[in-house]
CSV table of C-alpha atoms in Angstrom, one decimal:
chain,number,residue,atom,x,y,z
T,1,ASP,CA,86.8,-75.4,18.5
T,2,ALA,CA,86.6,-72.2,17.3
T,3,GLY,CA,83.2,-69.7,19.0
T,4,VAL,CA,81.2,-67.1,16.7
T,5,THR,CA,84.1,-64.8,14.7
T,6,GLN,CA,83.8,-61.4,13.5
T,7,SER,CA,84.7,-59.0,11.4
T,8,PRO,CA,86.2,-56.5,11.4
T,9,THR,CA,87.0,-56.4,14.7
T,10,HIS,CA,87.1,-52.0,14.9
T,11,LEU,CA,86.6,-49.8,11.7
T,12,ILE,CA,86.0,-46.3,11.0
T,13,LYS,CA,83.1,-45.5,8.8
T,14,THR,CA,81.6,-41.5,7.5
T,15,ARG,CA,78.8,-39.8,7.9
T,16,GLY,CA,76.9,-41.1,4.6
T,17,GLN,CA,79.1,-44.2,3.9
T,18,HIS,CA,77.9,-48.5,4.3
T,19,VAL,CA,79.2,-50.8,6.3
T,20,THR,CA,79.7,-54.3,6.2
T,21,LEU,CA,79.9,-56.5,9.3
T,22,ARG,CA,80.4,-60.4,9.3
T,23,CYS,CA,79.4,-63.6,11.6
T,24,SER,CA,80.4,-67.0,11.1
T,25,PRO,CA,78.7,-69.2,14.0
T,26,ILE,CA,80.0,-72.0,15.4
T,27,SER,CA,80.4,-75.3,13.9
T,28,GLY,CA,76.6,-76.5,13.4
T,29,HIS,CA,74.8,-73.6,14.8
T,30,LYS,CA,72.0,-73.0,12.5
T,31,SER,CA,70.9,-69.8,13.9
T,32,VAL,CA,72.5,-65.9,14.3
T,33,SER,CA,71.5,-62.9,15.6
T,34,TRP,CA,72.1,-59.1,15.6
T,35,TYR,CA,72.4,-56.8,18.7
T,36,GLN,CA,74.0,-53.5,18.9
T,37,GLN,CA,75.3,-52.4,22.7
T,38,VAL,CA,75.8,-48.9,22.5
T,39,LEU,CA,77.7,-47.5,25.8
T,40,GLY,CA,76.8,-48.3,28.3
T,41,GLN,CA,73.7,-49.4,27.4
T,42,GLY,CA,72.2,-53.2,27.1
T,43,PRO,CA,72.7,-55.1,23.7
T,44,GLN,CA,69.6,-54.0,21.5
T,45,PHE,CA,68.0,-56.7,19.4
T,46,ILE,CA,68.5,-56.2,15.4
T,47,PHE,CA,67.2,-59.5,12.9
T,48,GLN,CA,67.4,-63.4,13.8
T,49,TYR,CA,68.4,-65.4,10.7
T,50,TYR,CA,67.6,-69.9,10.4
T,51,GLU,CA,68.6,-71.9,8.0
T,52,LYS,CA,68.7,-68.8,5.2
T,53,GLU,CA,65.9,-66.9,6.6
T,54,GLU,CA,64.5,-63.7,8.4
T,55,ARG,CA,62.6,-64.8,12.2
T,56,GLY,CA,62.8,-61.7,14.1
T,57,ARG,CA,63.5,-58.0,13.1
T,58,GLY,CA,63.6,-54.9,15.8
T,59,ASN,CA,63.1,-51.7,16.1
T,60,PHE,CA,66.0,-50.7,13.9
T,61,PRO,CA,65.5,-48.6,10.6
T,62,ASP,CA,65.1,-49.4,6.5
T,63,ARG,CA,69.5,-49.3,6.4
T,64,PHE,CA,69.7,-52.1,8.7
T,65,SER,CA,69.6,-55.7,6.9
T,66,ALA,CA,71.2,-58.8,6.8
T,67,ARG,CA,71.3,-62.1,5.1
T,68,GLN,CA,71.9,-65.7,6.0
T,69,PHE,CA,74.1,-67.8,3.4
T,70,PRO,CA,73.7,-71.8,3.2
T,71,ASN,CA,76.5,-71.9,5.5
T,72,TYR,CA,75.0,-70.4,8.5
T,73,SER,CA,77.2,-67.5,7.7
T,74,SER,CA,76.2,-63.7,7.7
T,75,GLU,CA,76.3,-60.1,6.7
T,76,LEU,CA,75.0,-56.9,8.0
T,77,ASN,CA,74.3,-54.5,6.4
T,78,VAL,CA,74.1,-50.4,7.4
T,79,ASN,CA,73.9,-48.2,4.6
T,80,ALA,CA,74.1,-43.9,5.4
T,81,LEU,CA,75.9,-44.6,8.0
T,82,LEU,CA,74.4,-41.5,11.1
T,83,LEU,CA,77.3,-40.4,13.7
T,84,GLY,CA,74.2,-42.4,16.2
T,85,ASP,CA,74.8,-45.5,13.7
T,86,SER,CA,78.5,-45.9,16.0
T,87,ALA,CA,78.5,-48.8,18.1
T,88,LEU,CA,79.8,-52.1,19.3
T,89,TYR,CA,78.0,-54.7,16.9
T,90,LEU,CA,77.5,-58.0,18.1
T,91,CYS,CA,76.8,-61.6,16.7
T,92,ALA,CA,75.7,-64.3,18.3
T,93,SER,CA,74.3,-67.9,17.4
T,94,SER,CA,72.6,-71.0,18.4
T,95,PHE,CA,71.5,-74.8,17.9
T,96,ASP,CA,68.1,-73.9,16.7
T,97,GLY,CA,66.2,-70.4,16.5
T,98,SER,CA,64.7,-70.8,20.4
T,99,GLY,CA,67.1,-69.0,22.0
T,100,ASN,CA,67.6,-70.2,25.0
T,101,THR,CA,71.3,-69.9,25.2
T,102,ILE,CA,73.0,-67.8,22.7
T,103,TYR,CA,76.6,-67.5,22.7
T,104,PHE,CA,78.2,-64.6,21.2
T,105,GLY,CA,81.5,-63.6,19.5
T,106,GLU,CA,83.9,-60.1,20.6
T,107,GLY,CA,81.8,-57.6,18.5
T,108,SER,CA,83.1,-55.2,15.7
T,109,TRP,CA,83.5,-51.7,16.8
T,110,LEU,CA,82.3,-49.7,14.4
T,111,THR,CA,82.3,-45.7,14.6
T,112,VAL,CA,81.2,-43.3,12.5
T,113,VAL,CA,82.9,-39.6,12.0
C,1,GLY,CA,56.0,-52.5,25.2
C,2,GLN,CA,58.6,-54.8,26.7
C,3,SER,CA,60.7,-53.4,29.2
C,4,LEU,CA,63.1,-54.2,31.9
C,5,GLU,CA,64.6,-53.6,35.3
C,6,GLN,CA,67.2,-53.5,37.2
C,7,PRO,CA,70.6,-51.6,39.3
C,8,SER,CA,72.8,-49.7,37.9
C,9,GLU,CA,75.9,-50.4,40.5
C,10,VAL,CA,75.7,-53.3,43.2
C,11,THR,CA,79.7,-53.1,44.9
C,12,ALA,CA,80.3,-55.7,47.2
C,13,VAL,CA,83.6,-56.7,49.1
C,14,GLU,CA,85.7,-60.8,48.2
C,15,GLY,CA,83.7,-63.6,50.4
C,16,ALA,CA,80.6,-61.7,50.4
C,17,ILE,CA,77.3,-62.8,48.4
C,18,VAL,CA,75.3,-60.4,46.2
C,19,GLN,CA,71.7,-60.2,44.3
C,20,ILE,CA,71.4,-58.9,41.7
C,21,ASN,CA,66.9,-57.5,40.9
C,22,CYS,CA,65.6,-57.8,37.1
C,23,THR,CA,61.8,-56.9,37.4
C,24,TYR,CA,60.2,-57.7,33.9
C,25,GLN,CA,57.3,-56.9,31.4
C,26,THR,CA,56.8,-58.7,28.5
C,27,SER,CA,54.6,-60.2,25.7
C,28,GLY,CA,55.1,-63.1,24.6
C,29,PHE,CA,57.4,-64.7,28.2
C,30,TYR,CA,59.6,-68.2,26.2
C,31,GLY,CA,62.5,-67.5,29.6
C,32,LEU,CA,65.1,-65.2,31.5
C,33,SER,CA,68.5,-65.3,30.5
C,34,TRP,CA,71.6,-64.3,32.5
C,35,TYR,CA,74.1,-62.6,30.4
C,36,GLN,CA,77.3,-61.5,32.3
C,37,GLN,CA,79.8,-59.4,29.9
C,38,HIS,CA,83.8,-57.6,31.2
C,39,ASP,CA,84.7,-53.9,30.0
C,40,GLY,CA,85.5,-54.5,26.0
C,41,GLY,CA,84.5,-58.6,26.0
C,42,ALA,CA,81.1,-60.3,24.4
C,43,PRO,CA,78.3,-61.3,26.6
C,44,THR,CA,78.6,-64.8,28.3
C,45,PHE,CA,75.7,-67.2,29.3
C,46,LEU,CA,75.2,-67.4,32.7
C,47,SER,CA,72.0,-69.4,33.4
C,48,TYR,CA,68.7,-70.2,31.7
C,49,ASN,CA,65.0,-70.2,33.4
C,50,ALA,CA,62.5,-70.8,31.7
C,51,LEU,CA,60.2,-72.3,34.8
C,52,ASP,CA,59.6,-71.0,38.2
C,53,GLY,CA,62.2,-71.8,40.6
C,54,LEU,CA,65.9,-72.1,41.1
C,55,GLU,CA,68.5,-72.6,39.0
C,56,GLU,CA,72.2,-73.4,40.7
C,57,THR,CA,75.5,-73.6,39.0
C,58,GLY,CA,78.9,-73.0,40.8
C,59,ARG,CA,78.9,-69.9,42.7
C,60,PHE,CA,76.0,-68.1,40.8
C,61,SER,CA,71.5,-68.9,40.3
C,62,SER,CA,69.4,-67.6,39.7
C,63,PHE,CA,65.4,-67.8,39.8
C,64,LEU,CA,62.2,-67.2,38.3
C,65,SER,CA,58.5,-66.2,39.6
C,66,ARG,CA,56.4,-65.8,36.5
C,67,SER,CA,53.5,-64.5,38.4
C,68,ASP,CA,55.4,-61.6,39.8
C,69,SER,CA,57.3,-60.9,36.7
C,70,TYR,CA,60.9,-61.1,38.8
C,71,GLY,CA,64.1,-63.1,39.0
C,72,TYR,CA,67.2,-62.5,40.4
C,73,LEU,CA,71.0,-63.1,39.6
C,74,LEU,CA,73.1,-64.5,43.0
C,75,LEU,CA,76.4,-64.4,43.3
C,76,GLN,CA,78.3,-66.2,46.3
C,77,GLU,CA,81.9,-66.2,47.1
C,78,LEU,CA,82.3,-63.3,45.1
C,79,GLN,CA,86.1,-63.1,43.9
C,80,MET,CA,87.6,-59.6,42.0
C,81,LYS,CA,87.7,-61.5,38.5
C,82,ASP,CA,83.0,-61.4,39.4
C,83,SER,CA,83.6,-57.9,38.9
C,84,ALA,CA,81.8,-56.8,35.9
C,85,SER,CA,78.3,-56.3,34.3
C,86,TYR,CA,75.2,-58.5,34.1
C,87,PHE,CA,72.2,-58.4,32.3
C,88,CYS,CA,69.1,-60.1,32.3
C,89,ALA,CA,67.3,-60.9,29.3
C,90,VAL,CA,63.4,-61.7,28.0
C,91,ARG,CA,63.5,-64.5,26.0
C,92,ALA,CA,60.1,-63.3,23.6
C,93,ARG,CA,58.3,-63.2,20.4
C,94,ALA,CA,60.2,-60.9,18.3
C,95,LEU,CA,57.2,-58.8,16.6
C,96,ASN,CA,54.6,-60.7,15.1
C,97,GLN,CA,57.4,-62.1,13.3
C,98,ALA,CA,58.2,-66.6,13.5
C,99,GLY,CA,61.5,-65.8,15.5
C,100,THR,CA,62.0,-65.2,19.1
C,101,ALA,CA,64.1,-62.3,20.4
C,102,LEU,CA,66.5,-62.2,23.7
C,103,ILE,CA,65.1,-58.3,25.4
C,104,PHE,CA,68.2,-57.1,27.4
C,105,GLY,CA,68.3,-54.9,30.7
C,106,LYS,CA,70.2,-51.6,30.9
C,107,GLY,CA,72.8,-53.4,32.8
C,108,THR,CA,74.4,-54.3,36.6
C,109,THR,CA,77.8,-53.0,37.4
C,110,LEU,CA,79.3,-55.1,40.2
C,111,SER,CA,82.3,-54.2,41.9
C,112,VAL,CA,84.4,-56.6,43.5
C,113,SER,CA,86.9,-54.4,46.0
C,114,SER,CA,89.1,-56.4,47.9
């Protein structure tokens, strides 16, 4: 079975631009979460979606938004990119919203120049 | 607020045993998880403790004391491939919302030498 898949794996954007990151959860998983990981730090929670509804939001500005589609895949959107948005963006899926065990994708490396 | 403390670095030799401690401060605590992350890779799930006590999975064991807000990951019979970053993470209520979030510590870098 395929694990959590994310695209693109690497991308470079310019300050002020917009980026869309995509995630497909493990088949049968209904919850998707997004995390930001900067070098040398642990992942920081951005959003959780379950059954297409936002269930949780971390301490990130409104430039960050996300949505979950009927097939449970998800998009993370970041507007007006800043240099500080450069990070590894991780998507994680779980069967339900409990989050006892979540499975991470390989992530999308975003560099803002 | 929510915070987790774990040592930044641990070194050991092959075959040894290491313990990585984690103390946490959070509201709406549900459980403590441990994740392993190799350089350039995704975090992978190791263990989850919701109740006090020791959970054993092969060479890895994890312990939780809810009254002490403390847990640890025990790695036995260390191998070179165990060199990685290890994160403790607390599952907690996501800020006045229905869902939960994993709040991660800053990670412990384990270096195993021969």
